[in-house]
């Protein structure tokens, strides 16, 4: 059977979610990663053919293309017979999906900060915008700390996204010492980071 | 039974998705809208208590809180016994979820443009950023046009999001004449806009 193709970057936290889920689900060998570079200020025609939003991840499986990362993750979760990472229904499902949205929202804010300080010329940067996005990051981590005690049992897409969001902060916001005042979350993350799925997907600069 | 509470603005296209779905599902009378103002540069503590990302929509149902809009929509879709707006599985589900992501992505780009030209001081605006986001909007509409012929049958969350995205362009980008070169999509939207769910939720400025 032909492999699925995943538009990929080793630095993208949204791609990492997909790869962590793929490892947890035993699907990683069924995915061929296609390394691409995307940035909001330069169109990538190869990606655009499959995802007009020109964002990654996007997954191509035969004549099916899916994006964005929550859809790719749920799609892959439907393709294996092991323990599901998306709980099927009820409170467990809403908690996992809300946690995914919380940590994805943290990442959305973190990416906007990155774009502000890397893509935008220095004389066009806006301190209020920057502070507003950092405020969202801080509030999201505070909420994650409140929920850290409940992050038990088999991993869910919520836990995976928490892990990828915190891993991204360590990768791109290394000076942001979130551990100091979020000790339960730090303890959880230390343990979660030891999973083979997380160790196989540590963020890296594209080569 | 206590009503669900929805953090709400009549101008938010993501809130509109939720309200359109609620109308289609016959749930609109079970939802109490709570009007709030949110902007990325000013924290809203009332919203933050329930959604640390300080975005809308967020839905509170007893001790359950859900966000972001795809999660709120799927949650509501689980709360009624009529025809589901989220297809349960298979190709229909992946198409609907991808279409939702496509039109939400158009909206994400449109909101970033709005923030650029309304929130950011004029001397700090970046033409490249603006053009990059407008490029995503254009590419997304091109893709929607390609899919317009397939938008038939009972509405899905994909169709609802297409409708809310196009409605938002008419509301906030009135000079952007997307209809001229997207005639199939324009025809579809004209018809879809006549649904009671769409007519009941036409965007408006907050009072």
XYZ file of C-alpha atoms in Angstrom:
414
model
C 0.000 0.000 0.000
C 1.295 3.432 -0.904
C 2.486 5.491 2.027
C 0.636 8.571 3.154
C 2.543 11.814 2.495
C 2.901 14.452 5.186
C 4.022 18.018 4.461
C 6.597 18.348 7.180
C 9.083 20.510 9.023
C 11.092 19.331 12.045
C 10.540 22.765 13.632
C 6.740 22.861 13.383
C 4.927 22.049 16.631
C 1.714 21.280 14.721
C 3.582 18.756 12.593
C 5.064 17.325 15.782
C 1.553 16.638 17.112
C 0.873 14.538 14.045
C 4.161 12.664 14.326
C 3.729 12.009 18.057
C 0.249 10.655 17.403
C 1.587 8.558 14.519
C 4.205 7.018 16.813
C 1.685 6.394 19.585
C -0.616 4.737 17.048
C 2.133 2.673 15.397
C 1.582 4.416 12.074
C 4.918 6.188 11.674
C 6.200 3.737 9.061
C 3.128 4.342 6.920
C 3.938 8.040 6.555
C 6.452 9.554 4.169
C 7.488 13.002 5.336
C 7.923 15.652 2.640
C 10.080 18.463 3.986
C 8.807 21.920 3.030
C 9.429 25.497 4.102
C 6.415 27.700 4.719
C 6.200 31.266 5.957
C 3.231 33.656 5.973
C 5.045 36.156 3.762
C 6.124 33.875 0.930
C 3.767 31.561 -0.937
C 4.880 27.944 -1.325
C 3.276 26.686 -4.570
C 3.977 22.997 -3.830
C 2.095 23.191 -0.539
C -0.588 25.452 -2.024
C -1.579 22.742 -4.507
C -2.744 20.589 -1.623
C -3.508 23.157 1.084
C -4.432 26.624 -0.190
C -3.749 28.014 3.290
C -0.086 27.113 2.658
C 0.317 25.755 6.156
C 1.654 22.521 7.544
C 0.851 19.818 8.401
C -1.250 18.581 5.498
C -1.661 14.854 4.872
C -2.238 13.230 1.507
C -3.621 9.698 1.493
C -4.428 8.648 -2.057
C -7.165 10.983 -3.247
C -7.854 12.316 0.239
C -6.111 15.426 1.546
C -6.680 16.634 5.095
C -5.622 19.664 7.132
C -5.288 21.394 9.643
C -3.441 19.521 12.425
C -6.535 18.529 14.473
C -8.101 17.030 11.343
C -4.881 15.251 10.330
C -4.553 13.835 13.842
C -8.144 12.604 13.987
C -7.823 11.138 10.487
C -4.731 9.155 11.462
C -6.430 8.046 14.667
C -9.124 6.430 12.501
C -6.464 4.424 10.642
C -5.311 2.080 13.390
C -6.846 -0.498 15.670
C -4.975 0.287 18.862
C -6.054 2.460 21.782
C -7.537 5.642 20.360
C -5.933 9.003 21.099
C -9.233 10.784 20.439
C -11.745 9.517 23.001
C -14.898 8.532 21.101
C -17.464 10.469 23.110
C -18.631 12.021 26.329
C -16.670 14.040 28.844
C -13.370 12.390 27.902
C -13.767 13.568 24.305
C -14.670 17.158 25.190
C -11.816 17.393 27.651
C -9.296 16.072 25.119
C -10.557 18.341 22.332
C -10.654 21.398 24.571
C -7.138 20.641 25.811
C -5.973 20.318 22.223
C -7.546 23.724 21.448
C -5.951 25.241 24.549
C -2.433 24.125 23.665
C -2.941 24.840 19.954
C -4.061 28.324 21.006
C -0.882 28.721 23.037
C 1.051 27.723 19.918
C -0.913 30.099 17.698
C 0.067 32.947 20.029
C 3.685 31.750 20.173
C 3.909 31.616 16.382
C 2.464 35.126 16.105
C 5.174 36.316 18.497
C 7.817 34.521 16.414
C 6.517 36.162 13.248
C 6.536 39.530 14.986
C 10.171 39.246 16.074
C 11.631 37.328 13.132
C 9.618 38.130 9.981
C 8.574 41.710 10.662
C 11.200 44.420 10.222
C 12.251 45.735 13.608
C 10.902 49.242 13.017
C 7.406 47.839 12.366
C 7.023 45.816 15.534
C 4.259 46.554 17.993
C 4.874 46.074 21.704
C 1.140 45.908 22.503
C 0.560 43.098 20.030
C 3.589 41.223 21.342
C 2.455 41.653 24.946
C -1.088 40.590 24.112
C 0.084 37.331 22.578
C 2.512 36.663 25.434
C -0.418 37.223 27.794
C -2.335 34.441 26.058
C 0.673 32.135 26.383
C 0.963 32.872 30.093
C -2.757 32.383 30.737
C -2.762 29.130 28.779
C 0.143 27.746 30.813
C -1.624 28.752 34.036
C -4.641 26.728 32.915
C -2.457 23.779 31.914
C -0.897 23.848 35.393
C -4.402 23.635 36.904
C -5.100 20.566 34.792
C -1.707 18.905 35.235
C -2.926 16.644 38.048
C -5.572 15.152 35.759
C -3.138 14.196 32.973
C -3.057 10.516 33.752
C -3.627 7.267 31.982
C -3.206 6.520 28.307
C -2.252 9.606 26.307
C -4.913 11.571 24.472
C -4.665 14.208 21.775
C -5.013 16.712 24.645
C -1.897 15.431 26.384
C -0.002 15.186 23.100
C -0.779 18.820 22.299
C 0.220 19.938 25.808
C 3.522 18.155 25.285
C 4.158 19.684 21.874
C 3.275 23.183 23.085
C 5.671 22.984 26.023
C 8.349 21.445 23.813
C 7.950 24.371 21.427
C 8.429 26.881 24.232
C 11.677 25.126 25.172
C 12.738 25.170 21.509
C 11.885 28.739 20.539
C 11.378 30.570 23.858
C 14.249 29.020 25.796
C 14.532 32.065 28.087
C 10.881 31.822 29.113
C 11.098 29.979 32.400
C 7.590 28.562 32.624
C 8.699 25.735 34.924
C 9.410 27.921 37.939
C 5.785 28.760 38.696
C 4.170 25.710 37.075
C 5.735 22.873 38.965
C 3.051 20.233 38.471
C 3.066 20.848 34.750
C 6.864 20.709 34.678
C 6.825 17.356 36.475
C 4.220 16.002 34.072
C 6.145 17.267 31.039
C 9.405 15.750 32.228
C 7.746 12.355 32.426
C 5.726 12.741 29.197
C 8.885 13.784 27.324
C 10.361 10.349 28.003
C 7.799 8.616 25.836
C 9.416 7.198 22.687
C 6.945 9.223 20.588
C 8.222 12.455 22.131
C 11.890 11.464 22.018
C 11.575 10.598 18.320
C 10.160 14.037 17.499
C 12.244 16.573 19.417
C 12.077 19.875 17.474
C 15.049 20.776 15.314
C 16.028 23.426 12.813
C 15.315 22.412 9.225
C 18.528 21.430 7.435
C -32.709 22.713 32.536
C -30.284 25.621 32.741
C -29.369 27.148 29.427
C -25.899 26.838 28.008
C -23.971 30.134 27.944
C -22.107 31.260 24.867
C -19.515 34.032 24.890
C -20.746 35.993 21.934
C -20.275 38.882 19.534
C -22.557 39.585 16.573
C -19.476 40.487 14.523
C -17.475 37.273 15.108
C -17.596 34.805 12.216
C -16.508 31.970 14.514
C -19.421 32.725 16.830
C -21.689 32.818 13.805
C -20.667 29.239 12.918
C -21.873 28.149 16.334
C -25.131 30.052 16.042
C -25.840 28.767 12.528
C -25.237 25.219 13.721
C -27.448 25.844 16.753
C -30.277 27.015 14.489
C -29.835 24.092 12.098
C -29.895 21.717 15.084
C -32.892 23.381 16.762
C -30.792 24.262 19.806
C -30.877 28.040 19.600
C -33.374 28.417 22.441
C -31.132 26.388 24.738
C -28.310 28.894 24.431
C -28.000 32.174 26.296
C -25.633 34.523 24.506
C -23.315 36.595 26.690
C -22.055 39.577 24.716
C -18.351 40.270 25.236
C -15.667 42.344 23.562
C -12.336 40.686 22.892
C -9.253 41.992 21.136
C -5.741 40.537 21.002
C -4.258 43.635 22.614
C -6.485 43.929 25.673
C -7.156 41.093 28.086
C -10.797 40.409 28.935
C -10.795 38.940 32.465
C -14.399 37.672 32.256
C -13.621 35.622 29.175
C -10.198 34.602 30.529
C -11.820 32.853 33.490
C -13.371 30.357 31.104
C -11.053 30.494 28.116
C -7.461 31.539 28.887
C -6.914 32.245 25.200
C -9.457 35.078 25.614
C -11.153 34.229 22.346
C -14.736 33.633 21.379
C -16.761 31.523 21.045
C -16.514 29.577 24.280
C -19.494 27.555 25.530
C -20.298 26.812 29.139
C -22.668 23.944 29.846
C -22.851 23.314 33.577
C -19.362 22.246 34.635
C -18.208 21.714 31.051
C -16.485 24.497 29.114
C -15.505 24.025 25.497
C -13.621 26.053 22.915
C -12.512 26.765 20.148
C -15.276 27.027 17.529
C -14.806 23.558 15.966
C -15.052 21.990 19.426
C -18.079 24.084 20.396
C -19.792 23.136 17.150
C -19.099 19.429 17.545
C -20.203 19.568 21.186
C -23.533 21.146 20.240
C -23.955 18.645 17.435
C -23.827 15.879 20.057
C -26.700 17.518 21.957
C -29.536 16.974 19.528
C -31.229 14.048 17.830
C -31.768 15.551 14.393
C -29.659 15.186 11.280
C -26.031 15.633 12.306
C -23.979 18.515 10.909
C -20.746 16.586 11.574
C -20.852 13.403 9.483
C -19.989 10.519 11.815
C -17.216 8.904 9.778
C -15.608 8.110 6.472
C -15.063 10.361 3.485
C -18.016 12.583 4.377
C -16.471 13.369 7.756
C -12.995 14.157 6.419
C -14.432 16.350 3.682
C -16.571 18.305 6.140
C -13.739 18.734 8.645
C -11.249 19.752 5.964
C -13.745 22.231 4.543
C -14.261 23.666 8.016
C -10.472 24.029 8.379
C -10.226 25.641 4.936
C -12.846 28.295 5.658
C -11.635 28.795 9.244
C -8.170 29.314 7.772
C -9.566 31.919 5.401
C -11.090 33.613 8.447
C -7.862 33.406 10.444
C -6.102 35.230 7.590
C -8.935 37.763 7.304
C -8.805 38.498 11.035
C -5.026 38.971 10.882
C -5.564 41.495 8.086
C -8.208 43.268 10.158
C -5.855 43.428 13.148
C -3.120 44.760 10.885
C -5.263 47.597 9.531
C -7.360 48.418 12.593
C -5.379 47.561 15.741
C -1.841 48.238 14.599
C -0.735 51.867 14.353
C -0.424 52.882 10.722
C 3.328 53.454 10.877
C 3.890 49.873 12.069
C 2.034 48.077 9.307
C 3.813 45.625 7.038
C 2.747 45.348 3.415
C 4.372 41.909 3.012
C 2.445 40.474 5.942
C -0.777 42.004 4.661
C -0.188 40.647 1.158
C 0.713 37.205 2.481
C -2.543 36.914 4.400
C -4.576 38.253 1.467
C -2.884 35.595 -0.658
C -4.177 32.889 1.662
C -7.695 34.358 1.423
C -7.550 34.363 -2.359
C -6.196 30.810 -2.576
C -8.820 29.571 -0.122
C -11.647 31.111 -2.188
C -10.211 29.541 -5.344
C -10.362 26.151 -3.642
C -13.899 26.795 -2.385
C -14.932 27.623 -5.953
C -13.530 24.251 -7.090
C -15.645 22.516 -4.466
C -18.805 24.592 -4.958
C -20.406 22.032 -7.244
C -20.195 19.391 -4.505
C -21.969 21.482 -1.844
C -25.274 19.675 -2.050
C -27.625 17.927 0.276
C -28.138 18.530 3.975
C -25.764 21.146 5.350
C -22.569 20.077 7.095
C -20.146 21.962 9.290
C -18.087 22.391 6.126
C -20.884 24.199 4.315
C -21.723 26.248 7.404
C -18.128 27.436 7.677
C -17.973 28.264 3.969
C -21.099 30.368 4.463
C -19.769 32.185 7.512
C -16.422 32.883 5.842
C -18.046 34.390 2.757
C -20.475 36.337 4.934
C -17.534 37.762 6.841
C -15.858 38.921 3.635
C -19.059 40.741 2.695
C -19.208 42.271 6.181
C -15.595 43.382 6.656
C -14.095 43.284 3.137
C -17.018 44.722 1.203
C -14.734 46.053 -1.537
C -13.249 42.599 -2.162
C -15.244 41.398 -5.140
C -14.761 37.643 -4.792
C -17.981 36.899 -6.698
C -16.716 38.074 -10.078
C -14.286 35.215 -10.603
C -15.969 32.631 -8.375
C -19.374 32.332 -9.935
C -20.293 28.838 -8.793
C -19.422 29.724 -5.242
C -21.411 32.967 -5.493
C -24.462 31.059 -6.722
C -24.119 28.539 -3.900
C -23.690 31.293 -1.299
C -26.720 33.207 -2.525
C -28.854 30.120 -2.028
C -27.244 29.075 1.258
C -27.713 32.604 2.635
C -31.473 32.152 2.385
C -31.505 29.455 5.037
C -33.248 30.682 8.199
C -30.079 29.839 10.175
C -28.053 32.231 8.019
C -30.704 34.948 7.951
C -30.951 34.864 11.746
C -27.207 35.400 12.143
C -26.204 38.092 9.649
C -23.085 39.831 11.050
C -23.568 43.161 12.773
C -21.514 45.664 14.697
C -21.696 45.153 18.460
C -23.984 47.746 20.059
